[in-house]
Short mmCIF file of N, CA and C in Angstrom, two decimals:
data_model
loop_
_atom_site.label_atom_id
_atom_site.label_comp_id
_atom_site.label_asym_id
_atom_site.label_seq_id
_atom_site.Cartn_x
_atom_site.Cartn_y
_atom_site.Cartn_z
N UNK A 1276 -61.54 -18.49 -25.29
CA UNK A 1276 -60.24 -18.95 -24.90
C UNK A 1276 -59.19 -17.86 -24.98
N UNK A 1277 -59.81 -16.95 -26.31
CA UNK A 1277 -58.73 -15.90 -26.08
C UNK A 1277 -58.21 -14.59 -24.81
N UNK A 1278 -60.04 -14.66 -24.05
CA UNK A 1278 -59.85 -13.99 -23.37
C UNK A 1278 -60.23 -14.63 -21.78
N UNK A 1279 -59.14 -15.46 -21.52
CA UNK A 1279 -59.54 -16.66 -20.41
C UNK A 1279 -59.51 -15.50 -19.44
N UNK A 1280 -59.96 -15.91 -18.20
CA UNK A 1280 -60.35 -15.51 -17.09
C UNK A 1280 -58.67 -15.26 -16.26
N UNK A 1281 -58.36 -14.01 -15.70
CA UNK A 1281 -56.75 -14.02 -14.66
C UNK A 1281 -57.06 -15.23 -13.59
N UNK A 1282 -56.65 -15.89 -13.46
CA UNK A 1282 -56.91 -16.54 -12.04
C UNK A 1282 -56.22 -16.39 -11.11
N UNK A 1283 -56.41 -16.35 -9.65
CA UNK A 1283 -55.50 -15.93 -8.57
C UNK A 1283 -54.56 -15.95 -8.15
N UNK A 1284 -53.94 -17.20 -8.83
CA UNK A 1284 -52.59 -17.49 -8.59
C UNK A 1284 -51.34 -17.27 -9.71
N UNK A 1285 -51.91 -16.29 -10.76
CA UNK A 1285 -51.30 -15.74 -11.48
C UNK A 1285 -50.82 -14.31 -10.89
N UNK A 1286 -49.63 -14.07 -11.34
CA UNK A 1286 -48.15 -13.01 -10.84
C UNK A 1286 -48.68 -11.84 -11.74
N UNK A 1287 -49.24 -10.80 -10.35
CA UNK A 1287 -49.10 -9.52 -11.20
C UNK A 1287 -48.01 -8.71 -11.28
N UNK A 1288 -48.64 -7.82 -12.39
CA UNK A 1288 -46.59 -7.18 -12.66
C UNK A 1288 -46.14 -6.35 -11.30
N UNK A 1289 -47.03 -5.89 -10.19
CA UNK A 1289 -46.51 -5.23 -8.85
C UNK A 1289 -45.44 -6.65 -8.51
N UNK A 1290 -46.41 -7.88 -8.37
CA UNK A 1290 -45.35 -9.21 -7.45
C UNK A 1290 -44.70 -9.62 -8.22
N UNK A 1291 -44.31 -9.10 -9.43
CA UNK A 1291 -43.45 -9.14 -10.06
C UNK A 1291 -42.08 -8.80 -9.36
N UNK A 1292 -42.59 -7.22 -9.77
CA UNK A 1292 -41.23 -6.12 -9.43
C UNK A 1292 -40.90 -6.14 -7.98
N UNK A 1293 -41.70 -6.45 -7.33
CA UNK A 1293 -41.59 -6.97 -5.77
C UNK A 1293 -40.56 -7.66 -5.41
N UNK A 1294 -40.52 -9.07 -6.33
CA UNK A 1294 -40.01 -10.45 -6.67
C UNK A 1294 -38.89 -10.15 -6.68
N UNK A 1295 -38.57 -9.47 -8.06
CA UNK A 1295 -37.36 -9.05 -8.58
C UNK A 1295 -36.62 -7.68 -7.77
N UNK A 1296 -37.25 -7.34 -7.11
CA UNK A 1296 -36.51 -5.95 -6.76
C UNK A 1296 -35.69 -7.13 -4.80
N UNK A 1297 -36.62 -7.59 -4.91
CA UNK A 1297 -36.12 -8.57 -2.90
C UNK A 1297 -34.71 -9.63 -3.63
N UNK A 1298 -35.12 -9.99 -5.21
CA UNK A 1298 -34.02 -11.01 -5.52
C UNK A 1298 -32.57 -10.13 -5.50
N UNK A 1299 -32.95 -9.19 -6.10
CA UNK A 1299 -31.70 -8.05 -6.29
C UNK A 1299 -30.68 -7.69 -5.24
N UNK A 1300 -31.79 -6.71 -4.32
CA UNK A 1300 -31.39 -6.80 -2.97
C UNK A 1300 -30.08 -7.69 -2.57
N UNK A 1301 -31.10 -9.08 -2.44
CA UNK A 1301 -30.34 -10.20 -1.81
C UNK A 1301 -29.11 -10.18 -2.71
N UNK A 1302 -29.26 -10.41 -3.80
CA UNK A 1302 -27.97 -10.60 -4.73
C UNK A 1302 -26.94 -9.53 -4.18
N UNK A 1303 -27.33 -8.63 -3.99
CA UNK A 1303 -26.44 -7.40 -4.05
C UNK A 1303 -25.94 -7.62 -2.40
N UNK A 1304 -26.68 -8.01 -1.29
CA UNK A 1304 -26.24 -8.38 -0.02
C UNK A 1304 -25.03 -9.32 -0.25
N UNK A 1305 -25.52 -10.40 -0.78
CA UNK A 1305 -24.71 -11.73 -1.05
C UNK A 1305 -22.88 -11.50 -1.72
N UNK A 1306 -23.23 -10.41 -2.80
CA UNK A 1306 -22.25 -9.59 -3.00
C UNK A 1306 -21.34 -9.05 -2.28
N UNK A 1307 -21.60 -8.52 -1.49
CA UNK A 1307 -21.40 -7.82 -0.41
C UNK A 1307 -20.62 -8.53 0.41
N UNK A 1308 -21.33 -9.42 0.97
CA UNK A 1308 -20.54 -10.41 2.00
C UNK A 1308 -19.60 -11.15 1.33
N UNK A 1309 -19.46 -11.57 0.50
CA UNK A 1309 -18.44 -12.48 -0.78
C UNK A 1309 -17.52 -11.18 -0.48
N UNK A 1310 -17.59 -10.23 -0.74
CA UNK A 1310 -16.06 -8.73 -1.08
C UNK A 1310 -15.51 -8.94 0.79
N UNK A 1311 -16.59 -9.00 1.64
CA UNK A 1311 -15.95 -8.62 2.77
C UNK A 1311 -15.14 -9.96 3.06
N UNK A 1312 -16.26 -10.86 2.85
CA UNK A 1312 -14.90 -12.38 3.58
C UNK A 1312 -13.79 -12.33 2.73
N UNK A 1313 -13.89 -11.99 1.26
CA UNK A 1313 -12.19 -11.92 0.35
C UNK A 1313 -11.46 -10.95 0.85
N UNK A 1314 -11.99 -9.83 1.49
CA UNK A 1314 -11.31 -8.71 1.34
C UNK A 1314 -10.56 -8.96 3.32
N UNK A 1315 -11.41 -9.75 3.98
CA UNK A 1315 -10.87 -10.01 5.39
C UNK A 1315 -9.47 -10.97 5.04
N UNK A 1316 -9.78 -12.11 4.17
CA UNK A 1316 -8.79 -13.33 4.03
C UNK A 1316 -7.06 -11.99 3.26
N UNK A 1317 -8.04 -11.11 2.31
CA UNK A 1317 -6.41 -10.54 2.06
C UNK A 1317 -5.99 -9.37 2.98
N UNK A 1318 -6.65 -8.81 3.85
CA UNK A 1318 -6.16 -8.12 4.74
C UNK A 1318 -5.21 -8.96 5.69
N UNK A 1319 -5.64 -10.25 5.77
CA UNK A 1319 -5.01 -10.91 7.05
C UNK A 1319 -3.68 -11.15 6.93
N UNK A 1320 -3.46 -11.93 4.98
CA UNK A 1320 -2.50 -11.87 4.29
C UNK A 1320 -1.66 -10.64 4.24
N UNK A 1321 -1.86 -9.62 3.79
CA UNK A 1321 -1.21 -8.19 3.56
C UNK A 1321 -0.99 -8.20 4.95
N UNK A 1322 -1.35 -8.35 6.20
CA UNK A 1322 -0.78 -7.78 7.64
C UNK A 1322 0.47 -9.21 7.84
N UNK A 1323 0.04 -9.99 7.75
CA UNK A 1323 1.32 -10.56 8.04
C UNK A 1323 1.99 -10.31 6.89
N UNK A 1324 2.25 -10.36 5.90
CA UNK A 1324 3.31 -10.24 5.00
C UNK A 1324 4.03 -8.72 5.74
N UNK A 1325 3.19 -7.55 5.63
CA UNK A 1325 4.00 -6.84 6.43
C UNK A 1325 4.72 -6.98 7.83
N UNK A 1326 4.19 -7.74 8.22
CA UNK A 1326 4.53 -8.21 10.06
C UNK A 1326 6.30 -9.00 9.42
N UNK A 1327 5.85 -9.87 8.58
CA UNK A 1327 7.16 -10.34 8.53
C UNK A 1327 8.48 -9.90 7.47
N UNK A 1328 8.12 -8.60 6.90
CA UNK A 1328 8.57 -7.62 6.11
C UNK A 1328 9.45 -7.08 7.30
N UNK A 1329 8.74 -6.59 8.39
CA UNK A 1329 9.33 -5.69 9.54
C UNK A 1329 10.09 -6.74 10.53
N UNK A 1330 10.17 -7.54 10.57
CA UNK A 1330 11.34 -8.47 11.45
C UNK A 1330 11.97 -9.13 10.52
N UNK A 1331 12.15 -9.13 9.01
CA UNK A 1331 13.18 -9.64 8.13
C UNK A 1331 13.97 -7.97 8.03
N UNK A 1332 13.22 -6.62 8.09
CA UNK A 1332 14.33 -5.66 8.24
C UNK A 1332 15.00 -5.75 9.53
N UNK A 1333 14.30 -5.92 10.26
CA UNK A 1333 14.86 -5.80 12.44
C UNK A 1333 16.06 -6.65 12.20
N UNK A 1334 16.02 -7.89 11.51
CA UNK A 1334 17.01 -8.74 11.74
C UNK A 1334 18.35 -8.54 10.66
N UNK A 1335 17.94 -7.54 9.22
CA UNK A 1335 19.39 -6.84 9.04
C UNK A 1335 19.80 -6.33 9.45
N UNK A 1336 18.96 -5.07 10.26
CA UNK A 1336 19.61 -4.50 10.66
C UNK A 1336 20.41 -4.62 11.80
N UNK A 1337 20.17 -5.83 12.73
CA UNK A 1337 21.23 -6.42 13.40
C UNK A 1337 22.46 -7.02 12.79
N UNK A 1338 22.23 -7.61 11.79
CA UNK A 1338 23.25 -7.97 11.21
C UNK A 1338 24.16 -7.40 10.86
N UNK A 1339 23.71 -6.02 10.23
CA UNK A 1339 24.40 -4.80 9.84
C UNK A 1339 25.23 -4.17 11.13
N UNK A 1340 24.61 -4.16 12.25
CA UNK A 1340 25.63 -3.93 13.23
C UNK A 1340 26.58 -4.78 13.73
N UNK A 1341 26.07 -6.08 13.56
CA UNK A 1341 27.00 -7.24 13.94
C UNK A 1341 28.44 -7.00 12.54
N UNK A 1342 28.03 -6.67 11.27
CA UNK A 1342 28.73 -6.41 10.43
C UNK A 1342 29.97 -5.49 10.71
N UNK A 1343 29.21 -4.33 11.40
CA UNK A 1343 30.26 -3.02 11.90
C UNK A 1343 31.08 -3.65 12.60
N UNK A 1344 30.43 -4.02 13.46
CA UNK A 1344 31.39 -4.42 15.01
C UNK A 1344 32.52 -5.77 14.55
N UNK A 1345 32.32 -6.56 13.89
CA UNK A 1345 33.26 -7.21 13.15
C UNK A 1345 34.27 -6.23 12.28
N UNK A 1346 33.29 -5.37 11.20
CA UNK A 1346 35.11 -4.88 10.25
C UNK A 1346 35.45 -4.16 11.83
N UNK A 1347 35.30 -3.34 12.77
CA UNK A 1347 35.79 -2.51 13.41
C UNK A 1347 36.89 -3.68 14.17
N UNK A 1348 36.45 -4.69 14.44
CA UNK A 1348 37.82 -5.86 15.27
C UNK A 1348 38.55 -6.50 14.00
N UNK A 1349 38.21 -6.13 12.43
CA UNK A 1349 39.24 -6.49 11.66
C UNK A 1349 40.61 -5.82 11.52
N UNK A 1350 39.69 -3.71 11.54
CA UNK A 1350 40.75 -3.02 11.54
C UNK A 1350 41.72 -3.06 12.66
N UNK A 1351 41.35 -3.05 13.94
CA UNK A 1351 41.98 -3.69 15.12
C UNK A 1351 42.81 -4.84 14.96
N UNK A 1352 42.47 -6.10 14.18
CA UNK A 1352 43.48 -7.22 14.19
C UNK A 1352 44.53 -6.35 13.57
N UNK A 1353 44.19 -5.83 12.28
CA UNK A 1353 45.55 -4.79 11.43
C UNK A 1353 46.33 -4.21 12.30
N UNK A 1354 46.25 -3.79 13.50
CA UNK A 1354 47.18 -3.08 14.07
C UNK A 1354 46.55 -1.72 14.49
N UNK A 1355 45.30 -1.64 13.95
CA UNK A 1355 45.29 -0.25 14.80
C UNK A 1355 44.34 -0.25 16.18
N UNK A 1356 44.11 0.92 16.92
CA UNK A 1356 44.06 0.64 18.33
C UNK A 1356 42.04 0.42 18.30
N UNK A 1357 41.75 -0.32 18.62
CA UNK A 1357 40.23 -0.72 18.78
C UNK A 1357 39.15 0.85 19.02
N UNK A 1358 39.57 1.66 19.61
CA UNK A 1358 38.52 2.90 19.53
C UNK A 1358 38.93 3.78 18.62
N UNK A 1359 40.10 3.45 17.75
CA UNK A 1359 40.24 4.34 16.26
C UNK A 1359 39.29 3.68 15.44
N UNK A 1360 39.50 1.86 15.03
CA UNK A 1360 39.11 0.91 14.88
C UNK A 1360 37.38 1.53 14.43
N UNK A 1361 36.66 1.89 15.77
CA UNK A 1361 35.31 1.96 15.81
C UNK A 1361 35.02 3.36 15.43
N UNK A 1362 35.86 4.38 15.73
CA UNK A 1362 35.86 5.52 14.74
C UNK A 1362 35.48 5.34 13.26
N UNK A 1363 36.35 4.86 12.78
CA UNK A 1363 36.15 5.04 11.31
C UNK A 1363 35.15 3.97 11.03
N UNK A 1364 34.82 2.91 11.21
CA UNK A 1364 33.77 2.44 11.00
C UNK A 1364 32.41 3.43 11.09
N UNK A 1365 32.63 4.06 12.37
CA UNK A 1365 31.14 5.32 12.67
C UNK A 1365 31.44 6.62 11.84
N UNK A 1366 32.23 6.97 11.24
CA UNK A 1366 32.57 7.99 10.10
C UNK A 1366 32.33 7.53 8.69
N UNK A 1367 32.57 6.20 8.47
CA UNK A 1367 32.02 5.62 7.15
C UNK A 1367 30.49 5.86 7.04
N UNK A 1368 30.31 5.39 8.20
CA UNK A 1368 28.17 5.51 8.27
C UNK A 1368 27.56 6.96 7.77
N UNK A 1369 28.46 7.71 8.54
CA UNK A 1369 27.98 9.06 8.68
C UNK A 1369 28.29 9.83 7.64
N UNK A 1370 29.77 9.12 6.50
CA UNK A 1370 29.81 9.75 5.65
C UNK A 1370 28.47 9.65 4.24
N UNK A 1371 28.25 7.83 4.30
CA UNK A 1371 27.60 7.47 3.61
C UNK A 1371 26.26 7.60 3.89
N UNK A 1372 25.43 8.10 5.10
CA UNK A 1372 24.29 8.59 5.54
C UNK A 1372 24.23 10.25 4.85
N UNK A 1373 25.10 10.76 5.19
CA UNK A 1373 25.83 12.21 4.45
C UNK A 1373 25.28 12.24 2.59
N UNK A 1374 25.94 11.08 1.85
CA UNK A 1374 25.88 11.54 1.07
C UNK A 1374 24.12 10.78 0.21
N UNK A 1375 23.76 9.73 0.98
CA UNK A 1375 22.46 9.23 0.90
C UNK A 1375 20.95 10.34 1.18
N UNK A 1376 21.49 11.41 2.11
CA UNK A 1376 20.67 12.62 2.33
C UNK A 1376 20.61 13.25 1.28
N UNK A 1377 22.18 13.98 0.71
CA UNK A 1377 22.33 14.51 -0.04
C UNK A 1377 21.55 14.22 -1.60
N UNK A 1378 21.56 12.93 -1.84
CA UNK A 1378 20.58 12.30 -3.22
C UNK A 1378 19.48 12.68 -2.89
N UNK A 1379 19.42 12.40 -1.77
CA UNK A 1379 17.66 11.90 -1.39
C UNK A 1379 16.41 13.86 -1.34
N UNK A 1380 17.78 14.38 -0.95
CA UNK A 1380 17.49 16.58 -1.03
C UNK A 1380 17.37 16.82 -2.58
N UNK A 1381 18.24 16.02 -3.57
CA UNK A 1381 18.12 16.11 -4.75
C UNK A 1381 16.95 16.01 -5.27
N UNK A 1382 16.52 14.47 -4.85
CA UNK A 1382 15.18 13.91 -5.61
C UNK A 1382 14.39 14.89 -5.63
N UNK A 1383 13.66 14.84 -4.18
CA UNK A 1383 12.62 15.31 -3.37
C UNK A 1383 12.59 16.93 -4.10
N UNK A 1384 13.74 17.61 -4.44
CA UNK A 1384 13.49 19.18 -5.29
C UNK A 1384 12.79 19.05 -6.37
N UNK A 1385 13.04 17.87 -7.41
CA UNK A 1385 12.82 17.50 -8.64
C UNK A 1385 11.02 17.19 -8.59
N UNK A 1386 10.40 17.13 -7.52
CA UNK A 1386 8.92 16.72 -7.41
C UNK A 1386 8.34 17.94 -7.78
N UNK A 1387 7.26 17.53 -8.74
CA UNK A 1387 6.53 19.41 -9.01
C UNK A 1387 5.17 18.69 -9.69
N UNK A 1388 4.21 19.70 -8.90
CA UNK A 1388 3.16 19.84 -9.57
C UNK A 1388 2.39 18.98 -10.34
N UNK A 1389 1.56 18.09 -10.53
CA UNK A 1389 0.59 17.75 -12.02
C UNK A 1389 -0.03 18.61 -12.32
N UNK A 1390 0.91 20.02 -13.30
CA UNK A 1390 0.55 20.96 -13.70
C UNK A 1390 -0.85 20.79 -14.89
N UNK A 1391 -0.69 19.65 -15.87
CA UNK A 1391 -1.46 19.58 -16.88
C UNK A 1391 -2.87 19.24 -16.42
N UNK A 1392 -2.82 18.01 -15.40
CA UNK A 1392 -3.84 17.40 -14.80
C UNK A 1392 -4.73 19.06 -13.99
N UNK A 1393 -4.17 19.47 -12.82
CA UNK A 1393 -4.39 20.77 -12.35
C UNK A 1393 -5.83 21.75 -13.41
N UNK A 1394 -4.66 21.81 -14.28
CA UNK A 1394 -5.48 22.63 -15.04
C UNK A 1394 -6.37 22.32 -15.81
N UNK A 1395 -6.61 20.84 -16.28
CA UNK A 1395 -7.59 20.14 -16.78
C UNK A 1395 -8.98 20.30 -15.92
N UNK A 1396 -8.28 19.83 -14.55
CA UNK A 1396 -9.20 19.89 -13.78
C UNK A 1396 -10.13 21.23 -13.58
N UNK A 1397 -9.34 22.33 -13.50
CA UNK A 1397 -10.11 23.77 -13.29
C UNK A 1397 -11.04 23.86 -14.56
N UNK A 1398 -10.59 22.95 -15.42
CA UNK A 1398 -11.56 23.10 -16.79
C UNK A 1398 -12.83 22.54 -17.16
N UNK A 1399 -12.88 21.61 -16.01
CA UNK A 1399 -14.16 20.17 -16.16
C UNK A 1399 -15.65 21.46 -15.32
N UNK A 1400 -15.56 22.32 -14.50
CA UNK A 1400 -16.68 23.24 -14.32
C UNK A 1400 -17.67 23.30 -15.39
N UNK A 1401 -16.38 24.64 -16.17
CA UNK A 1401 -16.95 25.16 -17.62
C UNK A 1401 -17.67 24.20 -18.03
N UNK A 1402 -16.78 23.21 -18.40
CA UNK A 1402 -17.65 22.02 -19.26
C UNK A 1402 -18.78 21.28 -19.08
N UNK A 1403 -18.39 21.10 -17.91
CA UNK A 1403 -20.26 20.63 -17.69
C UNK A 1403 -21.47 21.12 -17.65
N UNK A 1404 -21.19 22.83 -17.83
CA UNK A 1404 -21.96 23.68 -17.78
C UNK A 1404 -22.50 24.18 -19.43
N UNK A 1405 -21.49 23.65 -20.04
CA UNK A 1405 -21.49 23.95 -21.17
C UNK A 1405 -20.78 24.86 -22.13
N UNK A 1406 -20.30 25.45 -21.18
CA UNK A 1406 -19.34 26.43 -21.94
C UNK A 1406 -17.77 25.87 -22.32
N UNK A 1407 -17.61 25.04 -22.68
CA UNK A 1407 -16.32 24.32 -22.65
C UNK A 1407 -16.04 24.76 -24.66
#
């Protein structure tokens, strides 16, 4: 009894690993398709959210001109002549575009390097080589 006979319909360790290596596979397919249908449903999401990101700006920025063109017929009700009126409204822009550059030349100097990272990096060679 101890040493019963294999009989044929007993699993050798090849249809074993066979077994297990086709279950894997599949698992790992199944995987696969699960990331792509989540990853389609939030692409679809992320494109419209941007779609309607870009016509909630389109529509300030109409507003913003509808804005101009109003103070410019306020300064006009005041008394002054309607194409001074729209002058200084278009000199406000340009001053405040002016000085919005000007920050923005500031920032953009202040950007430098990931000097530490950089040089870490030139260092990971050595190291794996062993000489670190």
């Amino acid at each position: 009894m101890a040493n019963a006979p294999i009989q044929d319909d007993d699993p050798t360790l090849g249809k074993l690993v066979m077994d297990a290596q086709r279950d894997i596979s599949s698992l790992i397919s199944k995987e696969i398709q699960l990331a792509k249908s989540e990853l389609k449903v939030s692409v679809r999401h992320g494109g419209l959210g941007i779609g309607l990101f870009a016509a909630a700006a389109f529509l300030l920025l109409l507003a913003i001109i509808m804005l101009s063109v109003s103070i410019a017929y306020f300064i006009h009700w005041a008394g002054l002549g309607l194409h001074w009126a729209f002058l200084i409204v278009f000199g406000v822009y340009v001053l405040l575009a002016a000085i919005l550059g000007l920050v923005g030349v500031k920032q953009v100097k202040q950007v430098k390097a990931p000097e530490r990272a950089i040089e870490q990096g030139k260092q990971i060679p050595s190291a794996l080589k062993g000489k670190g």
